[in-house]
Short mmCIF file of C-alpha atoms and ligand atoms in Angstrom, two decimals:
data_model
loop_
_atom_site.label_atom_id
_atom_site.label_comp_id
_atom_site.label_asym_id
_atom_site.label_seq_id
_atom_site.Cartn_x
_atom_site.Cartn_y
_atom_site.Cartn_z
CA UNK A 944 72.71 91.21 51.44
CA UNK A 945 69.99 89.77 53.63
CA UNK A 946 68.03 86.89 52.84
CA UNK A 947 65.64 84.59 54.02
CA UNK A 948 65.93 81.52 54.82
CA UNK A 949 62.65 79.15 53.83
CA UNK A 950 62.94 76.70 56.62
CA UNK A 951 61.80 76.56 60.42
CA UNK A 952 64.42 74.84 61.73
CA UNK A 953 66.83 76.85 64.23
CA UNK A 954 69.74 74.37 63.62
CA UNK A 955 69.34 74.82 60.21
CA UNK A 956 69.41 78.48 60.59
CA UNK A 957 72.67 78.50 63.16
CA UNK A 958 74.66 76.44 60.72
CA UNK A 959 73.74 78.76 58.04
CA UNK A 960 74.11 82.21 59.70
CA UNK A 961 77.71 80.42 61.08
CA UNK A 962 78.82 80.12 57.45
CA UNK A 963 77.66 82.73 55.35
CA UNK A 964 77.98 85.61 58.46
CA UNK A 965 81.56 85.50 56.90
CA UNK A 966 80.60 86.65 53.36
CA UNK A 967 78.23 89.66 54.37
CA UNK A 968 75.02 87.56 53.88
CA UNK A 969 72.69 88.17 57.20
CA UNK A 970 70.38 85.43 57.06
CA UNK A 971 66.75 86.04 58.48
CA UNK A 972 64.14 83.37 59.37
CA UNK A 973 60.67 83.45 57.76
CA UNK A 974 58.92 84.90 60.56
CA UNK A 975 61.65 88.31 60.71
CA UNK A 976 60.41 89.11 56.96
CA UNK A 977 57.09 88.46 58.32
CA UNK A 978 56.39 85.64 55.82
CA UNK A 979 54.98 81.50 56.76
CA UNK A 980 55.45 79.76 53.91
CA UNK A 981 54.06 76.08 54.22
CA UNK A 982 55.86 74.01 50.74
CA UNK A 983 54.78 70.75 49.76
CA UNK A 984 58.41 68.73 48.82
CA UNK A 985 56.55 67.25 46.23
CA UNK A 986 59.74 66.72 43.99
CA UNK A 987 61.66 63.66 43.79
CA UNK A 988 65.13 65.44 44.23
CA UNK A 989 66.73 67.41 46.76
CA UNK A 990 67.56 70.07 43.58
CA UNK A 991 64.03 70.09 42.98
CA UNK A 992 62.94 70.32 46.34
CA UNK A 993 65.35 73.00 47.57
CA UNK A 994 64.53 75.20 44.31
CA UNK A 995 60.42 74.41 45.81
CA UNK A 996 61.12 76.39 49.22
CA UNK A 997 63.46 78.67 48.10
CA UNK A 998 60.94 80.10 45.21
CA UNK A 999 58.32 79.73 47.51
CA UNK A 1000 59.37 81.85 50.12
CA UNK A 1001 60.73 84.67 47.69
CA UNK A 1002 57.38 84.75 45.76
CA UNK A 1003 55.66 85.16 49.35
CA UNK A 1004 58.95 88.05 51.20
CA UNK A 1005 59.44 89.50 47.88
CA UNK A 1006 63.18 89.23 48.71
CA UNK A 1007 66.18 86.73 47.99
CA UNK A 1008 65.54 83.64 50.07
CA UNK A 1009 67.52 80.35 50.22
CA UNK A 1010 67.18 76.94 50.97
CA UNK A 1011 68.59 73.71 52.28
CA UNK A 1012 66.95 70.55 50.96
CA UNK A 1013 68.96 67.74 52.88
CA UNK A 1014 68.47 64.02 53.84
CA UNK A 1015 70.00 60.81 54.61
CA UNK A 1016 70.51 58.26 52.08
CA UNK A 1017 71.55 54.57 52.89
CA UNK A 1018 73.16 52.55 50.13
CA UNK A 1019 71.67 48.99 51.24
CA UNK A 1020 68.80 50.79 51.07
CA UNK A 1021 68.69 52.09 47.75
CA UNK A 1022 69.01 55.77 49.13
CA UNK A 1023 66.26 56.04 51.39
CA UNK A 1024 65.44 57.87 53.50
CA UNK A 1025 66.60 60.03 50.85
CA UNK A 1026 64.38 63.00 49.98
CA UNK A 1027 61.94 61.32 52.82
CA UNK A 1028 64.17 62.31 55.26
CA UNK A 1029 61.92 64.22 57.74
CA UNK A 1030 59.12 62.24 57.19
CA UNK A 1031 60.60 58.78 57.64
CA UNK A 1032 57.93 56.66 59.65
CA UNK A 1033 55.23 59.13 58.86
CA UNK A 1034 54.28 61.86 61.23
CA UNK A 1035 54.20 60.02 64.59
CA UNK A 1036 57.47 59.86 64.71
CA UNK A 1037 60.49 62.37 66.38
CA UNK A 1038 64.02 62.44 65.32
CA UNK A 1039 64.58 59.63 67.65
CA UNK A 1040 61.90 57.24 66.13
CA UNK A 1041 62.95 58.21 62.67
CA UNK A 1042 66.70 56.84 63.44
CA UNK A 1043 65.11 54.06 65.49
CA UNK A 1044 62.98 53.21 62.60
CA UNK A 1045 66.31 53.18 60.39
CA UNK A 1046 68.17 51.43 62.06
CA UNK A 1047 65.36 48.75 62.81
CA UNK A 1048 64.76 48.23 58.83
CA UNK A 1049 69.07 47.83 58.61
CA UNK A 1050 68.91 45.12 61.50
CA UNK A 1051 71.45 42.56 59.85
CA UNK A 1052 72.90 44.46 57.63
CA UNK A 1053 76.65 44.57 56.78
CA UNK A 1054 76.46 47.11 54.18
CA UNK A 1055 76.59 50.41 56.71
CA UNK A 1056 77.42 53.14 53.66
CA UNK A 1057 75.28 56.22 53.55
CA UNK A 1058 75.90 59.89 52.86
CA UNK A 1059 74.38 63.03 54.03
CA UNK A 1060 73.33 65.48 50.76
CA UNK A 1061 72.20 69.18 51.18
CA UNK A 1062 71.33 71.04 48.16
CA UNK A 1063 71.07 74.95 48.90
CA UNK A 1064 69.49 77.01 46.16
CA UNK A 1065 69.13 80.51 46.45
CA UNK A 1066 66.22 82.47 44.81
CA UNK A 1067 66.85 86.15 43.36
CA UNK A 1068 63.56 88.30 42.96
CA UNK A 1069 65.11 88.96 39.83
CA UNK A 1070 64.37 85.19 38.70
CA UNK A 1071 68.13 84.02 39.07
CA UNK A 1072 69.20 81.01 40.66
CA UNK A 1073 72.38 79.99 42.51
CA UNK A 1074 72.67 76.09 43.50
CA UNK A 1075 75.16 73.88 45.06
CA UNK A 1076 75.50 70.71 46.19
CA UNK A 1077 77.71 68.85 49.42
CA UNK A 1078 77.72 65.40 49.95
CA UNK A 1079 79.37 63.68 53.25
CA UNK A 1080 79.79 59.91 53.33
CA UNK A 1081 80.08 57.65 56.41
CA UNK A 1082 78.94 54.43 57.97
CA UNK A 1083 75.35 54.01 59.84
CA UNK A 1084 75.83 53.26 63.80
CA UNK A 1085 74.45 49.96 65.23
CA UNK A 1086 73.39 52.31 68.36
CA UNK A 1087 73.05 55.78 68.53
CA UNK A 1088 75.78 57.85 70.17
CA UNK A 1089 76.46 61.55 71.13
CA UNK A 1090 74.08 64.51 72.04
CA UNK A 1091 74.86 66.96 69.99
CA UNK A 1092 73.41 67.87 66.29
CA UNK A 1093 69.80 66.64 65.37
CA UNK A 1094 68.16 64.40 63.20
CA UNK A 1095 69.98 61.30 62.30
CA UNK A 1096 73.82 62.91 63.76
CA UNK A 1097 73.73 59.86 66.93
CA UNK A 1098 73.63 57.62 64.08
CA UNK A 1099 75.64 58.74 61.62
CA UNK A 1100 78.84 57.27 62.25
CA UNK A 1101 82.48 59.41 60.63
CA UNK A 1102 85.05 56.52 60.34
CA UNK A 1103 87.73 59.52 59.97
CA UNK A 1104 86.77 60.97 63.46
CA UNK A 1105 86.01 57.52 64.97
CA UNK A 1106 82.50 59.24 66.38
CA UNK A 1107 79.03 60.34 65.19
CA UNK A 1108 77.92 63.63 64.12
CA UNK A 1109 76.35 63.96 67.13
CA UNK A 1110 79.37 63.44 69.20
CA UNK A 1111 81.38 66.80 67.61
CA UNK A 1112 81.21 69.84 68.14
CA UNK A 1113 79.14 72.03 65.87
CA UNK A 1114 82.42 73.60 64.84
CA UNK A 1115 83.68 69.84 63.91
CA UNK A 1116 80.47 69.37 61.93
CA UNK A 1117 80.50 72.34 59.99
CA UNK A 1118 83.98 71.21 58.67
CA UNK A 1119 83.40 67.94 57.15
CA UNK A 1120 79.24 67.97 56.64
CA UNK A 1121 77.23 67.63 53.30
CA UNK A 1122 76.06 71.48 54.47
CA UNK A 1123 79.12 73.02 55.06
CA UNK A 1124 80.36 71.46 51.94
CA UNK A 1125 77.34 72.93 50.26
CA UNK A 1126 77.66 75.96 51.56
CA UNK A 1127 81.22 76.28 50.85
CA UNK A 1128 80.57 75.72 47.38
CA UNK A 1129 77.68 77.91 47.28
CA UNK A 1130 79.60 81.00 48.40
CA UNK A 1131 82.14 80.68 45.84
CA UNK A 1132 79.36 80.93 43.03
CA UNK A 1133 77.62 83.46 44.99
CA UNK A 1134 80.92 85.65 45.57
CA UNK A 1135 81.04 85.23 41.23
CA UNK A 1136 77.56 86.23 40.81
CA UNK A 1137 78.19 89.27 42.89
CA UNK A 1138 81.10 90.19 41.33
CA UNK A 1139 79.57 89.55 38.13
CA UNK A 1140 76.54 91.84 39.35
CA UNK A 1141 78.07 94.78 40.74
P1 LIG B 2078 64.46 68.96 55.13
O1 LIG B 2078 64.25 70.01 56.18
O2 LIG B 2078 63.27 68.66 54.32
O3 LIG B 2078 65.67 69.26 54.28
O4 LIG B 2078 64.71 67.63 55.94
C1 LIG B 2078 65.98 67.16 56.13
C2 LIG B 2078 65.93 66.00 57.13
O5 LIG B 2078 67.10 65.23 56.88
C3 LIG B 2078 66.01 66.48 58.57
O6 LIG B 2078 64.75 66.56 59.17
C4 LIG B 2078 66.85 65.40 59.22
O7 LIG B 2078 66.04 64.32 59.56
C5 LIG B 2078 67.77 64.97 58.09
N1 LIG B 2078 69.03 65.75 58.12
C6 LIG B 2078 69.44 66.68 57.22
N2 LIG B 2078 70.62 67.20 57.58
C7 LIG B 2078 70.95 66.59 58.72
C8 LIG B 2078 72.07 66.73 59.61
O8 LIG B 2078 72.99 67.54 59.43
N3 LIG B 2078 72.06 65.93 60.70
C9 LIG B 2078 71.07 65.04 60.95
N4 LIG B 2078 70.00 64.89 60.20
C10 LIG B 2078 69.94 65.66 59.08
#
């Protein structure tokens, strides 16, 4: 089954092909089915923000197309960045001033619990929808660490593996993250819907 998937982001797209290559699924980015969807993540959840892109973009390919609504949220913080993830700071910023930013606003804080969440939804052009959610918890850094990853990984601390995100291997992330557990969970329900289908 091919389908799209209604983001721009290539790490996004690597982490997805890596884990759903192994259930048939060939994942495509918006410019191979010759779509450019621009969504407004006007909802206040990352359900209701993955189910945004993901209808989006199969209203505009005319084909199945899934998304990954993701985001930091700090405890001490009541959750932010939260569903503000990418847009923490406002637009001036890069991935490095976002995490900056972050970890400016936690500045004497003791309280260092935050998870990752990804929702994936998947859109049918049948109307059906297939959702999951993966959640990671860890600590945030006082500095960042590691060059590997994106986003907030340097700063997103795994007591378990004693490093940040950004200081495994993608293989290492994939493992433990809020995605792969997402995913993981999404191909189970997916493997029952197409059984289910025919
Ligand atoms: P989205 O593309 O609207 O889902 O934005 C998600 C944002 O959350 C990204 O731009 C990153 O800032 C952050 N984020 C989500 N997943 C990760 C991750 O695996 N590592 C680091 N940052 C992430």
């Amino acid at each position: 089954m091919k389908v799209v998937l209604a983001s721009k982001n290539q790490h996004k797209l690597v982490e997805m092909r890596d884990i759903l290559s192994a259930q048939g699924v060939e994942v495509v980015l918006e410019s191979d089915a010759g779509v450019d969807v621009e969504v407004e993540e006007t909802g206040a959840t990352f359900e209701e923000n993955s189910l945004l892109k993901a209808r989006a973009v199969m209203e505009a390919a005319g084909l199945p197309a899934i998304a990954d609504d993701s985001g930091l949220s700090v405890d001490a913080l009541n959750g932010a960045p939260g569903v503000y993830s990418a847009r923490y700071g406002g637009e001036g910023l890069d991935d490095a001033g976002r995490y900056r930013l972050l970890l400016e606003n936690m500045r004497g804080q003791l309280d260092r619990r935050c998870r990752f969440v990804s929702v994936i939804t998947l859109c049918m052009p049948n109307g059906d929808v297939i959702s999951a959610r993966g959640e990671c918890p860890g600590a945030l850094a006082y500095a960042p660490q590691g060059e590997n990853g994106f986003g907030y990984d340097p700063v997103f601390f795994v007591p378990e593996k004693k490093k940040t995100f950004a200081q495994l291997t993608p293989e290492e992330k994939n493992a433990i993250s809020h995605r792969g557990k997402a995913l993981e969970a999404f191909q189970e329900k997916l493997a029952a819907y197409l059984a289910e289908k025919g």
